[in-house]
Amino acid sequence: VTVRQVFTEMLDLFGRPTKSFCADLARFATNTAERKALQKMATAEGAEEWKKVVDASRSFFDLCRQFPSARPPLDQLLSILPLTKPRLYSIASSPFYAPGV
């Protein structure tokens, strides 16, 4: 398995982040302001900032881009990002998608 395959097929980079992801990512931020912002979002004190993240439908990828000093090593990134969930059903496999066809 290549690193490219891991990022394109296995990790859910574009899923909805969690507060625990922010706390984990904060550990790797070298910029103090970024680290504090990530830590704050993970607490009740940062509820307003967290609401903005949720309302904007930000992804794990978006947060990594927003806080560029937070650069976890690959092995750590693999432990804080979730795996993609299998799609057991798709509208394309539904007989109701195009009835009569």
PDB file of C-alpha atoms in Angstrom:
ATOM      1  CA  VAL A   1       0.000   0.000   0.000  1.00  0.00           C
ATOM      2  CA  THR A   2       1.405   3.381  -0.994  1.00  0.00           C
ATOM      3  CA  VAL A   3       1.091   6.631   0.954  1.00  0.00           C
ATOM      4  CA  ARG A   4      -1.043   7.957  -1.897  1.00  0.00           C
ATOM      5  CA  GLN A   5      -3.441   5.020  -1.556  1.00  0.00           C
ATOM      6  CA  VAL A   6      -3.685   5.590   2.188  1.00  0.00           C
ATOM      7  CA  PHE A   7      -4.683   9.231   1.680  1.00  0.00           C
ATOM      8  CA  THR A   8      -7.019   8.689  -1.273  1.00  0.00           C
ATOM      9  CA  GLU A   9      -8.645   5.382  -0.384  1.00  0.00           C
ATOM     10  CA  MET A  10      -8.345   4.717   3.326  1.00  0.00           C
ATOM     11  CA  LEU A  11      -8.396   7.956   5.339  1.00  0.00           C
ATOM     12  CA  ASP A  12     -11.482  10.124   5.657  1.00  0.00           C
ATOM     13  CA  LEU A  13      -9.733  13.451   4.990  1.00  0.00           C
ATOM     14  CA  PHE A  14     -12.930  15.155   3.922  1.00  0.00           C
ATOM     15  CA  GLY A  15     -15.110  13.973   6.786  1.00  0.00           C
ATOM     16  CA  ARG A  16     -16.460  16.129   9.578  1.00  0.00           C
ATOM     17  CA  PRO A  17     -13.802  16.785  12.236  1.00  0.00           C
ATOM     18  CA  THR A  18     -14.335  16.229  15.931  1.00  0.00           C
ATOM     19  CA  LYS A  19     -13.261  18.258  18.931  1.00  0.00           C
ATOM     20  CA  SER A  20     -10.863  15.481  19.879  1.00  0.00           C
ATOM     21  CA  PHE A  21      -9.216  15.836  16.462  1.00  0.00           C
ATOM     22  CA  CYS A  22      -8.612  19.526  17.237  1.00  0.00           C
ATOM     23  CA  ALA A  23      -7.062  18.616  20.593  1.00  0.00           C
ATOM     24  CA  ASP A  24      -4.863  15.980  18.948  1.00  0.00           C
ATOM     25  CA  LEU A  25      -3.819  18.315  16.135  1.00  0.00           C
ATOM     26  CA  ALA A  26      -2.966  21.041  18.673  1.00  0.00           C
ATOM     27  CA  ARG A  27      -0.199  18.843  20.109  1.00  0.00           C
ATOM     28  CA  PHE A  28       1.712  19.244  16.855  1.00  0.00           C
ATOM     29  CA  ALA A  29       1.204  22.984  16.274  1.00  0.00           C
ATOM     30  CA  THR A  30       4.480  24.876  16.485  1.00  0.00           C
ATOM     31  CA  ASN A  31       2.772  28.269  16.271  1.00  0.00           C
ATOM     32  CA  THR A  32       1.521  29.231  19.736  1.00  0.00           C
ATOM     33  CA  ALA A  33      -1.554  31.096  18.459  1.00  0.00           C
ATOM     34  CA  GLU A  34      -2.584  28.137  16.299  1.00  0.00           C
ATOM     35  CA  ARG A  35      -2.030  25.682  19.137  1.00  0.00           C
ATOM     36  CA  LYS A  36      -4.158  27.774  21.503  1.00  0.00           C
ATOM     37  CA  ALA A  37      -6.920  28.189  18.897  1.00  0.00           C
ATOM     38  CA  LEU A  38      -7.073  24.418  18.319  1.00  0.00           C
ATOM     39  CA  GLN A  39      -7.041  23.693  22.050  1.00  0.00           C
ATOM     40  CA  LYS A  40      -9.784  26.246  22.650  1.00  0.00           C
ATOM     41  CA  MET A  41     -12.021  24.716  19.952  1.00  0.00           C
ATOM     42  CA  ALA A  42     -11.774  21.395  21.756  1.00  0.00           C
ATOM     43  CA  THR A  43     -13.249  22.856  24.964  1.00  0.00           C
ATOM     44  CA  ALA A  44     -16.587  24.299  26.043  1.00  0.00           C
ATOM     45  CA  GLU A  45     -14.913  27.717  26.098  1.00  0.00           C
ATOM     46  CA  GLY A  46     -14.434  27.494  22.317  1.00  0.00           C
ATOM     47  CA  ALA A  47     -18.067  26.660  21.540  1.00  0.00           C
ATOM     48  CA  GLU A  48     -18.519  29.719  19.329  1.00  0.00           C
ATOM     49  CA  GLU A  49     -15.456  28.930  17.218  1.00  0.00           C
ATOM     50  CA  TRP A  50     -16.471  25.271  17.029  1.00  0.00           C
ATOM     51  CA  LYS A  51     -19.962  26.262  15.848  1.00  0.00           C
ATOM     52  CA  LYS A  52     -18.360  28.211  12.986  1.00  0.00           C
ATOM     53  CA  VAL A  53     -16.404  25.110  11.958  1.00  0.00           C
ATOM     54  CA  VAL A  54     -19.540  22.957  12.046  1.00  0.00           C
ATOM     55  CA  ASP A  55     -21.741  25.539  10.286  1.00  0.00           C
ATOM     56  CA  ALA A  56     -19.186  25.945   7.505  1.00  0.00           C
ATOM     57  CA  SER A  57     -19.052  22.138   7.020  1.00  0.00           C
ATOM     58  CA  ARG A  58     -15.290  22.183   7.453  1.00  0.00           C
ATOM     59  CA  SER A  59     -13.384  18.939   6.955  1.00  0.00           C
ATOM     60  CA  PHE A  60     -10.284  17.429   8.553  1.00  0.00           C
ATOM     61  CA  PHE A  61      -8.406  18.640   5.478  1.00  0.00           C
ATOM     62  CA  ASP A  62      -9.742  22.185   5.895  1.00  0.00           C
ATOM     63  CA  LEU A  63      -8.557  22.342   9.503  1.00  0.00           C
ATOM     64  CA  CYS A  64      -5.111  21.067   8.546  1.00  0.00           C
ATOM     65  CA  ARG A  65      -4.884  23.841   5.946  1.00  0.00           C
ATOM     66  CA  GLN A  66      -6.190  26.465   8.382  1.00  0.00           C
ATOM     67  CA  PHE A  67      -3.503  25.562  10.932  1.00  0.00           C
ATOM     68  CA  PRO A  68      -0.393  24.912   8.817  1.00  0.00           C
ATOM     69  CA  SER A  69       2.040  24.794  11.733  1.00  0.00           C
ATOM     70  CA  ALA A  70       0.276  21.668  13.019  1.00  0.00           C
ATOM     71  CA  ARG A  71       2.193  19.031  11.107  1.00  0.00           C
ATOM     72  CA  PRO A  72       1.948  15.658  12.768  1.00  0.00           C
ATOM     73  CA  PRO A  73       4.272  12.930  11.539  1.00  0.00           C
ATOM     74  CA  LEU A  74       2.603  10.446   9.201  1.00  0.00           C
ATOM     75  CA  ASP A  75       2.291   7.719  11.839  1.00  0.00           C
ATOM     76  CA  GLN A  76       0.571  10.159  14.214  1.00  0.00           C
ATOM     77  CA  LEU A  77      -1.688  11.512  11.475  1.00  0.00           C
ATOM     78  CA  LEU A  78      -2.807   7.955  10.747  1.00  0.00           C
ATOM     79  CA  SER A  79      -3.793   7.579  14.389  1.00  0.00           C
ATOM     80  CA  ILE A  80      -5.858  10.800  14.610  1.00  0.00           C
ATOM     81  CA  LEU A  81      -7.693  10.641  11.269  1.00  0.00           C
ATOM     82  CA  PRO A  82     -10.576   8.187  10.913  1.00  0.00           C
ATOM     83  CA  LEU A  83     -10.737   5.548   8.216  1.00  0.00           C
ATOM     84  CA  THR A  84     -13.324   5.883   5.478  1.00  0.00           C
ATOM     85  CA  LYS A  85     -16.504   4.001   6.168  1.00  0.00           C
ATOM     86  CA  PRO A  86     -17.538   1.400   3.620  1.00  0.00           C
ATOM     87  CA  ARG A  87     -20.510   2.312   1.447  1.00  0.00           C
ATOM     88  CA  LEU A  88     -22.674  -0.741   1.562  1.00  0.00           C
ATOM     89  CA  TYR A  89     -25.435   0.842  -0.486  1.00  0.00           C
ATOM     90  CA  SER A  90     -25.509   3.413  -3.231  1.00  0.00           C
ATOM     91  CA  ILE A  91     -28.348   5.149  -5.052  1.00  0.00           C
ATOM     92  CA  ALA A  92     -26.810   3.761  -8.234  1.00  0.00           C
ATOM     93  CA  SER A  93     -27.563   0.236  -7.036  1.00  0.00           C
ATOM     94  CA  SER A  94     -31.167   1.057  -6.154  1.00  0.00           C
ATOM     95  CA  PRO A  95     -33.924  -0.275  -8.418  1.00  0.00           C
ATOM     96  CA  PHE A  96     -35.897   2.874  -7.507  1.00  0.00           C
ATOM     97  CA  TYR A  97     -33.282   5.202  -9.033  1.00  0.00           C
ATOM     98  CA  ALA A  98     -34.542   4.610 -12.560  1.00  0.00           C
ATOM     99  CA  PRO A  99     -37.735   2.551 -12.329  1.00  0.00           C
ATOM    100  CA  GLY A 100     -38.597   0.577 -15.417  1.00  0.00           C
ATOM    101  CA  VAL A 101     -35.091   0.663 -16.841  1.00  0.00           C
TER     102      VAL A 101
END
